[in-house]
Coordinates of C-alpha atoms in Angstrom, one line a residue:
X1 CA 157.8 161.6 -47.0
X2 CA 160.7 163.8 -48.0
X3 CA 159.8 167.0 -49.9
X4 CA 160.9 167.2 -53.6
X5 CA 163.8 169.5 -52.7
X6 CA 164.9 167.0 -50.0
X7 CA 164.7 164.1 -52.5
X8 CA 166.8 166.0 -54.9
X9 CA 169.4 166.7 -52.3
X10 CA 169.5 163.1 -51.1
X11 CA 170.0 162.0 -54.7
X12 CA 172.9 164.3 -55.1
X13 CA 174.5 163.1 -51.8
X14 CA 174.1 159.5 -52.9
X15 CA 176.2 160.4 -56.0
X16 CA 179.0 161.6 -53.8
X17 CA 178.9 159.0 -51.1
X18 CA 177.1 156.0 -52.5
X19 CA 174.5 154.0 -50.7
X20 CA 176.8 152.9 -47.9
X21 CA 178.0 156.4 -47.1
X22 CA 174.6 158.0 -46.8
X23 CA 172.0 157.6 -44.1
X24 CA 168.5 159.0 -44.5
X25 CA 166.0 156.5 -43.0
X26 CA 164.4 157.6 -39.7
X27 CA 165.7 154.6 -37.8
X28 CA 169.3 155.6 -38.8
X29 CA 168.9 159.3 -38.3
X30 CA 167.7 158.9 -34.7
X31 CA 171.1 157.6 -33.7
X32 CA 172.6 160.9 -34.8
X33 CA 169.9 163.1 -33.3
X34 CA 171.7 163.3 -30.0
X35 CA 175.1 163.6 -28.6
X36 CA 175.7 163.2 -24.8
X37 CA 173.5 166.4 -24.5
X38 CA 170.0 165.2 -23.9
X39 CA 167.8 167.1 -26.5
X40 CA 166.9 165.6 -29.9
X41 CA 167.5 167.4 -33.2
X42 CA 166.8 165.3 -36.3
X43 CA 169.0 165.9 -39.4
X44 CA 167.8 165.4 -42.9
X45 CA 170.7 163.1 -43.7
X46 CA 174.0 161.8 -42.3
X47 CA 177.0 161.3 -44.6
X48 CA 180.1 159.3 -43.8
X49 CA 183.1 160.6 -45.9
X50 CA 186.3 158.6 -46.4
X51 CA 188.5 161.4 -47.6
X52 CA 188.8 165.2 -47.8
X53 CA 187.5 165.2 -51.4
X54 CA 184.1 163.9 -50.3
X55 CA 184.0 166.5 -47.5
X56 CA 184.8 169.2 -50.0
X57 CA 182.1 168.1 -52.4
X58 CA 179.4 168.0 -49.7
X59 CA 180.3 171.5 -48.5
X60 CA 180.2 172.9 -52.0
X61 CA 176.7 171.4 -52.4
X62 CA 175.6 172.7 -49.0
X63 CA 176.9 176.2 -49.9
X64 CA 175.2 176.1 -53.2
X65 CA 171.9 175.1 -51.6
X66 CA 172.5 177.0 -48.3
X67 CA 171.9 173.9 -46.2
X68 CA 173.3 173.6 -42.6
X69 CA 176.1 171.0 -42.0
X70 CA 177.3 169.8 -38.7
X71 CA 180.7 168.0 -38.2
X72 CA 180.5 165.1 -35.8
X73 CA 182.9 162.5 -34.4
X74 CA 181.8 159.9 -31.9
X75 CA 178.9 162.0 -30.4
X76 CA 180.3 162.0 -26.9
X77 CA 180.0 165.8 -26.7
X78 CA 178.2 166.9 -23.5
X79 CA 176.9 170.4 -24.5
X80 CA 175.1 169.9 -27.8
X81 CA 177.9 170.9 -30.2
X82 CA 177.4 168.0 -32.6
X83 CA 173.7 168.0 -33.2
X84 CA 171.7 169.3 -36.1
X85 CA 169.9 172.1 -34.3
X86 CA 168.9 173.7 -37.7
X87 CA 168.4 170.3 -39.5
X88 CA 170.4 169.7 -42.6
X89 CA 173.4 167.3 -43.0
X90 CA 175.6 165.7 -40.4
X91 CA 179.1 165.0 -41.6
X92 CA 180.2 162.0 -39.5
X93 CA 183.9 161.6 -39.6
X94 CA 184.1 158.1 -38.0
X95 CA 185.3 156.4 -41.1
X96 CA 188.3 158.8 -41.5
X97 CA 190.1 156.9 -38.7
X98 CA 193.6 156.3 -39.9
X99 CA 196.9 157.2 -38.3
X100 CA 198.6 158.6 -41.4
X101 CA 202.1 159.0 -39.9
X102 CA 203.9 158.5 -36.6
X103 CA 207.3 160.2 -36.7
X104 CA 209.3 159.4 -33.5
X105 CA 212.3 161.5 -34.6
X106 CA 210.2 164.6 -34.7
X107 CA 207.9 163.4 -32.0
X108 CA 204.7 163.9 -33.9
X109 CA 201.7 162.1 -35.3
X110 CA 199.5 162.9 -38.3
X111 CA 196.0 161.5 -38.0
X112 CA 192.6 161.7 -39.5
X113 CA 189.9 163.3 -37.4
X114 CA 188.0 160.0 -36.7
X115 CA 191.0 158.4 -34.9
X116 CA 189.9 157.3 -31.3
X117 CA 192.0 159.1 -28.7
X118 CA 193.1 155.9 -26.9
X119 CA 194.0 154.2 -30.2
X120 CA 196.8 156.8 -30.7
X121 CA 198.5 155.6 -27.5
X122 CA 199.4 152.1 -28.5
X123 CA 201.6 152.9 -31.6
X124 CA 203.1 155.9 -29.7
X125 CA 204.1 153.7 -26.8
X126 CA 206.0 151.4 -29.1
X127 CA 208.4 154.4 -29.5
X128 CA 208.3 155.2 -25.8
X129 CA 206.1 158.3 -26.6
X130 CA 202.6 159.3 -25.6
X131 CA 199.8 161.8 -26.3
X132 CA 198.9 163.4 -22.9
X133 CA 195.3 164.7 -23.4
X134 CA 193.0 162.0 -21.8
X135 CA 189.3 162.8 -21.7
X136 CA 187.2 160.5 -19.6
X137 CA 185.7 159.2 -22.9
X138 CA 189.1 158.6 -24.4
X139 CA 188.2 155.0 -25.3
X140 CA 185.5 156.2 -27.7
X141 CA 186.0 159.9 -28.4
X142 CA 187.8 161.1 -31.5
X143 CA 190.8 163.3 -32.0
X144 CA 188.7 165.6 -34.3
X145 CA 186.2 166.1 -31.5
X146 CA 189.0 166.7 -29.0
X147 CA 190.4 169.5 -31.2
X148 CA 186.9 171.0 -31.8
X149 CA 186.4 171.3 -28.0
X150 CA 190.0 171.7 -26.9
X151 CA 189.5 168.7 -24.7
X152 CA 191.5 168.0 -21.5
X153 CA 191.2 165.4 -18.9
X154 CA 192.8 164.4 -15.6
X155 CA 196.4 164.9 -16.9
X156 CA 195.7 168.5 -17.8
X157 CA 197.0 169.7 -14.4
X158 CA 200.6 168.8 -15.5
X159 CA 200.5 168.3 -19.2
X160 CA 197.9 170.8 -20.5
X161 CA 195.1 170.3 -23.0
X162 CA 194.6 169.5 -26.7
X163 CA 195.8 173.0 -27.8
X164 CA 199.2 172.4 -26.2
X165 CA 199.8 169.4 -28.5
X166 CA 198.1 170.7 -31.8
X167 CA 200.8 171.6 -34.4
X168 CA 198.7 171.9 -37.5
X169 CA 195.4 171.1 -39.3
X170 CA 194.0 170.5 -42.7
X171 CA 190.5 171.9 -42.8
X172 CA 187.7 172.1 -45.4
X173 CA 186.0 175.5 -45.5
X174 CA 182.3 176.1 -46.1
X175 CA 182.8 176.7 -49.8
X176 CA 184.7 173.4 -50.2
X177 CA 188.2 174.9 -50.3
X178 CA 190.9 173.1 -48.4
X179 CA 193.4 175.0 -46.3
X180 CA 196.4 174.0 -44.1
X181 CA 197.2 175.8 -40.8
X182 CA 200.3 175.4 -38.6
X183 CA 202.8 172.7 -39.6
X184 CA 205.2 170.1 -38.2
X185 CA 207.5 172.4 -36.1
X186 CA 207.3 173.2 -32.4
X187 CA 207.8 176.9 -33.2
X188 CA 205.6 178.6 -35.7
X189 CA 204.7 182.3 -35.6
X190 CA 204.2 182.9 -39.3
X191 CA 201.1 185.1 -39.2
X192 CA 198.0 184.7 -37.1
X193 CA 197.7 181.5 -35.1
X194 CA 194.8 180.0 -37.2
X195 CA 195.5 176.6 -35.7
X196 CA 194.9 177.9 -32.2
X197 CA 191.7 179.6 -33.4
X198 CA 190.4 176.4 -34.9
X199 CA 191.1 174.5 -31.6
X200 CA 188.0 175.0 -29.4
X201 CA 185.9 176.5 -32.1
X202 CA 183.3 173.7 -31.7
X203 CA 183.1 172.8 -35.4
X204 CA 181.8 176.3 -36.4
X205 CA 184.7 177.3 -38.8
X206 CA 185.1 174.3 -41.0
X207 CA 185.5 170.5 -41.1
X208 CA 188.8 169.0 -40.1
X209 CA 190.3 166.4 -42.5
X210 CA 193.8 166.0 -41.0
X211 CA 195.5 166.8 -37.7
X212 CA 199.1 167.0 -36.7
X213 CA 199.9 166.4 -33.1
X214 CA 202.9 166.7 -30.8
X215 CA 204.0 163.7 -28.8
X216 CA 206.2 163.6 -25.8
X217 CA 208.4 161.0 -24.1
X218 CA 206.5 158.6 -21.9
X219 CA 207.3 159.0 -18.2
X220 CA 209.3 156.0 -17.1
X221 CA 207.4 155.5 -13.8
X222 CA 204.3 156.6 -11.9
X223 CA 202.5 156.1 -8.6
X224 CA 198.8 156.5 -7.7
X225 CA 197.7 157.7 -4.2
X226 CA 194.2 157.5 -2.7
X227 CA 193.5 160.0 0.0
X228 CA 190.2 159.9 1.9
X229 CA 188.7 162.8 3.9
X230 CA 185.8 163.1 6.3
X231 CA 185.5 166.8 5.3
X232 CA 184.9 168.2 1.8
X233 CA 186.5 171.5 2.9
X234 CA 189.6 169.6 4.0
X235 CA 189.9 167.7 0.7
X236 CA 189.5 170.9 -1.3
X237 CA 192.0 172.7 0.9
X238 CA 194.5 169.9 0.4
X239 CA 194.3 170.5 -3.3
X240 CA 195.2 174.1 -2.9
X241 CA 198.1 173.2 -0.7
X242 CA 199.4 170.6 -3.2
X243 CA 199.2 173.0 -6.1
X244 CA 201.0 175.8 -4.2
X245 CA 204.1 173.6 -3.6
X246 CA 207.2 175.1 -5.0
X247 CA 209.7 172.3 -4.6
X248 CA 209.1 170.9 -8.1
X249 CA 206.4 168.5 -7.1
X250 CA 203.5 168.7 -9.6
X251 CA 201.0 165.8 -9.8
X252 CA 200.2 164.4 -13.2
X253 CA 196.6 164.1 -12.0
X254 CA 194.7 165.4 -9.0
X255 CA 191.0 164.4 -9.1
X256 CA 188.3 164.7 -6.5
X257 CA 185.0 162.9 -5.9
X258 CA 182.5 164.0 -3.3
X259 CA 180.2 162.0 -1.0
X260 CA 177.2 161.9 -3.4
X261 CA 179.3 160.2 -6.1
X262 CA 181.1 157.9 -3.6
X263 CA 177.8 156.7 -2.1
X264 CA 176.4 155.9 -5.5
X265 CA 179.6 153.9 -6.3
X266 CA 179.0 152.0 -3.1
X267 CA 180.5 148.5 -3.2
X268 CA 180.4 148.3 -7.0
X269 CA 184.1 149.0 -7.3
X270 CA 187.4 147.6 -5.9
X271 CA 187.8 150.7 -3.7
X272 CA 187.9 150.0 0.0
X273 CA 186.7 153.2 1.6
X274 CA 186.2 154.0 5.3
X275 CA 182.8 154.9 6.7
X276 CA 181.8 158.6 7.0
X277 CA 183.7 159.6 4.0
X278 CA 182.9 163.0 2.5
X279 CA 185.6 163.4 -0.3
X280 CA 188.2 161.4 -2.0
X281 CA 191.4 162.6 -3.8
X282 CA 193.1 160.5 -6.5
X283 CA 196.7 161.7 -7.0
X284 CA 199.1 160.4 -9.6
X285 CA 202.8 161.4 -9.9
X286 CA 205.0 160.4 -12.7
X287 CA 208.5 160.9 -13.9
X288 CA 211.9 159.3 -13.2
X289 CA 211.8 156.4 -10.8
X290 CA 214.2 158.1 -8.5
X291 CA 211.8 161.0 -8.0
X292 CA 208.6 159.1 -7.6
X293 CA 209.2 157.7 -4.1
X294 CA 210.2 161.0 -2.7
X295 CA 207.2 162.9 -4.3
X296 CA 204.7 160.2 -3.2
X297 CA 205.9 160.3 0.4
X298 CA 205.8 164.0 0.5
X299 CA 202.2 164.1 -0.8
X300 CA 201.1 161.4 1.5
X301 CA 202.5 163.3 4.5
X302 CA 200.7 166.5 3.3
X303 CA 197.4 164.7 3.0
X304 CA 197.7 163.3 6.6
X305 CA 198.6 166.7 7.8
X306 CA 195.6 168.4 6.2
X307 CA 193.0 165.9 7.6
X308 CA 193.0 162.7 5.6
X309 CA 191.5 159.7 7.5
X310 CA 193.1 157.2 5.1
X311 CA 196.0 157.5 2.6
X312 CA 196.9 154.5 0.4
X313 CA 199.4 154.1 -2.4
X314 CA 198.8 151.5 -5.1
X315 CA 201.3 148.7 -4.8
X316 CA 201.6 147.9 -8.5
X317 CA 200.3 149.1 -11.9
X318 CA 197.3 146.6 -11.7
X319 CA 196.1 148.1 -8.4
X320 CA 196.6 151.6 -9.8
X321 CA 194.5 150.7 -12.8
X322 CA 191.8 149.3 -10.5
X323 CA 191.7 152.7 -8.7
X324 CA 191.3 154.6 -11.9
X325 CA 188.7 152.2 -13.1
X326 CA 186.6 153.1 -10.1
X327 CA 187.1 156.8 -10.9
X328 CA 185.8 156.4 -14.5
X329 CA 182.9 154.1 -13.6
X330 CA 180.8 156.6 -11.8
X331 CA 178.8 157.6 -14.8
X332 CA 177.1 154.2 -15.0
X333 CA 176.2 154.5 -11.3
X334 CA 174.6 158.0 -11.8
X335 CA 172.5 156.7 -14.7
X336 CA 170.9 154.1 -12.5
X337 CA 169.2 156.7 -10.3
X338 CA 167.8 159.2 -12.7
X339 CA 166.6 159.3 -16.4
X340 CA 169.1 162.0 -17.3
X341 CA 172.5 163.2 -16.0
X342 CA 173.6 166.7 -16.9
X343 CA 177.3 167.2 -16.6
X344 CA 178.4 170.8 -16.1
X345 CA 182.0 172.0 -16.6
X346 CA 182.8 175.0 -14.3
X347 CA 186.4 176.2 -13.8
X348 CA 187.7 178.4 -10.9
X349 CA 191.1 179.4 -9.8
X350 CA 192.5 176.6 -7.7
X351 CA 192.5 178.6 -4.5
X352 CA 188.8 179.1 -4.9
X353 CA 188.0 175.4 -5.0
X354 CA 186.9 175.1 -1.3
X355 CA 184.7 178.1 -1.7
X356 CA 182.9 176.9 -4.9
X357 CA 182.3 173.4 -3.4
X358 CA 180.6 175.1 -0.5
X359 CA 178.5 177.2 -2.9
X360 CA 177.4 174.0 -4.7
X361 CA 176.4 172.4 -1.4
X362 CA 174.4 175.4 -0.5
X363 CA 172.7 175.7 -3.9
X364 CA 172.0 172.0 -3.9
X365 CA 170.0 172.3 -0.7
X366 CA 168.4 175.6 -1.8
X367 CA 167.0 174.3 -5.0
X368 CA 166.5 170.6 -3.9
X369 CA 168.4 169.1 -6.8
X370 CA 170.5 165.9 -6.7
X371 CA 174.1 166.9 -7.6
X372 CA 177.4 165.1 -7.1
X373 CA 180.8 166.6 -7.8
X374 CA 183.7 165.1 -9.7
X375 CA 186.6 167.5 -10.3
X376 CA 189.9 167.7 -12.1
X377 CA 190.7 169.5 -8.9
X378 CA 194.4 170.3 -9.7
X379 CA 193.3 172.8 -12.4
X380 CA 190.1 174.0 -10.7
X381 CA 187.9 172.2 -13.2
X382 CA 184.7 170.9 -11.6
X383 CA 182.0 168.6 -13.1
X384 CA 178.8 168.9 -11.1
X385 CA 176.7 165.9 -12.1
X386 CA 173.0 166.7 -12.0
X387 CA 170.7 163.7 -11.8
X388 CA 167.3 164.7 -13.1
X389 CA 164.5 164.1 -15.5
X390 CA 164.5 166.6 -18.4
X391 CA 160.8 165.9 -19.0
X392 CA 159.8 167.1 -15.5
X393 CA 159.2 170.8 -16.0
X394 CA 159.1 171.8 -12.3
X395 CA 162.3 169.9 -11.6
X396 CA 164.1 171.3 -14.6
X397 CA 163.1 174.8 -13.5
X398 CA 164.9 174.2 -10.2
X399 CA 167.9 172.7 -12.1
X400 CA 168.1 175.8 -14.3
X401 CA 168.1 178.0 -11.3
X402 CA 170.9 175.9 -9.7
X403 CA 173.0 176.0 -12.8
X404 CA 172.6 179.8 -13.4
X405 CA 173.4 180.7 -9.8
X406 CA 176.4 178.3 -9.7
X407 CA 177.9 180.0 -12.8
X408 CA 177.2 183.4 -11.4
X409 CA 179.3 182.4 -8.4
X410 CA 182.0 180.8 -10.6
X411 CA 182.3 184.0 -12.7
X412 CA 182.4 186.2 -9.5
X413 CA 185.4 184.1 -8.3
X414 CA 187.3 184.7 -11.6
X415 CA 186.3 181.4 -13.2
X416 CA 184.7 180.6 -16.5
X417 CA 181.9 178.5 -18.1
X418 CA 183.9 175.6 -19.5
X419 CA 187.2 174.0 -19.1
X420 CA 187.0 171.2 -21.7
X421 CA 183.4 170.4 -22.7
X422 CA 182.6 173.6 -24.7
X423 CA 179.6 175.9 -24.7
X424 CA 177.4 174.4 -27.4
X425 CA 173.7 174.7 -27.1
X426 CA 173.7 173.9 -23.4
X427 CA 175.5 177.1 -22.2
X428 CA 175.2 179.6 -25.0
X429 CA 172.7 181.5 -22.9
X430 CA 175.4 182.2 -20.3
X431 CA 178.0 183.5 -22.7
X432 CA 177.3 187.1 -21.7
X433 CA 178.4 186.3 -18.2
X434 CA 182.0 185.9 -19.5
X435 CA 182.1 187.8 -22.9
X436 CA 181.0 191.4 -23.6
X437 CA 178.8 192.2 -26.6
X438 CA 181.8 193.5 -28.4
X439 CA 183.7 190.2 -27.9
X440 CA 180.7 188.1 -29.0
X441 CA 180.4 190.4 -32.1
X442 CA 184.1 189.8 -32.9
X443 CA 183.6 186.0 -32.7
X444 CA 180.6 186.2 -35.0
X445 CA 182.6 188.3 -37.5
X446 CA 185.5 185.9 -37.5
X447 CA 183.0 183.1 -38.2
X448 CA 181.6 185.1 -41.1
X449 CA 185.0 185.2 -42.7
X450 CA 185.3 181.4 -42.6
X451 CA 181.6 180.7 -43.2
X452 CA 179.8 183.7 -44.8
X453 CA 176.6 181.8 -45.3
X454 CA 176.6 180.5 -41.7
X455 CA 176.0 176.9 -42.8
X456 CA 178.6 175.1 -40.6
X457 CA 177.1 174.2 -37.2
X458 CA 174.7 177.2 -37.1
X459 CA 172.9 177.6 -33.8
X460 CA 175.8 176.5 -31.7
X461 CA 177.5 178.7 -29.2
X462 CA 177.4 181.7 -31.5
X463 CA 173.7 181.5 -32.0
X464 CA 171.9 184.8 -32.3
X465 CA 169.8 183.8 -29.3
X466 CA 172.5 185.0 -26.9

């Protein structure tokens, strides 16, 4: 049974949100006790605001009572940034899901934070525009979550990440005040870049209520190439060679899958792969029709030259879609072989890609863990997929050793802990690998300016545990 203080708080929340905007029963709360990170943290309540006024009211109440609040979108986060580690209230923004404005003349969109990433594409395409950031979870993840984590995706190699398209925000601070940052213009250097600070802050500085995004013209044509390699080293080396081209060729996407992932995919996709395959590259080029054929042929020749055993170009958009469908289907295959899949998010300079893949292979054997690698290889962003059982203490000890040693190697190569998934609870213990005590202290002091009572997403990547 809830304590008297909790009953009082729930009653006050019901006044703000009504019965249909407040969840407090155990069977409801369990659905919000996880994100795609695997540990459970049960909140006291979940609220589902429909406007910024409701967000403001709940934050004023939380400040008054000094109760933790955690902003949350679709819960696809992979590092524990949208779970209630300290209990309290989850503010789920899924009902704030309207595209408020689409302005083709100024090439921008104004959206609420609960808009699904993929749902922005359809109205944009009607004006021959598109929004480039494309996380693997784009069909379910929200723009608010993308901003919180500075999400990327396969197209980041050419088009960049969320921060490159974020023009402005409306955000509710911890005391309930509403601020606006940035604006609607491509150039804006009036004071500190608060918009850039908010992007990637993992929901620790405030709660987003409105987001202004830059759109760009949709490329008129594209081509998808599949390149198969009998050597992981050759595939990784090919990536480095492609990214060092200086003739204007720049793939829109350049992704890699290793043998572990390909073996698990097996015959469950429409990919026709040769025997003895160790790595696969998926390359997409886009732009004017006149340039696509030339760039495709050049990349195909390069792949053959660097050791490919099969190079194939999709003959039409439907075939290209089938190839990318296979790329995105691997998660389901992984979940069939282990109770849990831990997705890491290491980044190295592109020329270090062959070296870090060899390190992962060595550590995989050393610690006897089951790991496959998927990578946005064109920008050096690897996602080691660790298939494990988090309830097996001995196995998890080996997994932790693998992860720690992998990141030690990543940092030694000039890389970093995360490219697009964030730090959250999962990697806060590694923050001192990349940030000095002084840098971490500065981040905590910045948070204290926005949130002096430390009620917004406390215990995330700025936890005092690091």
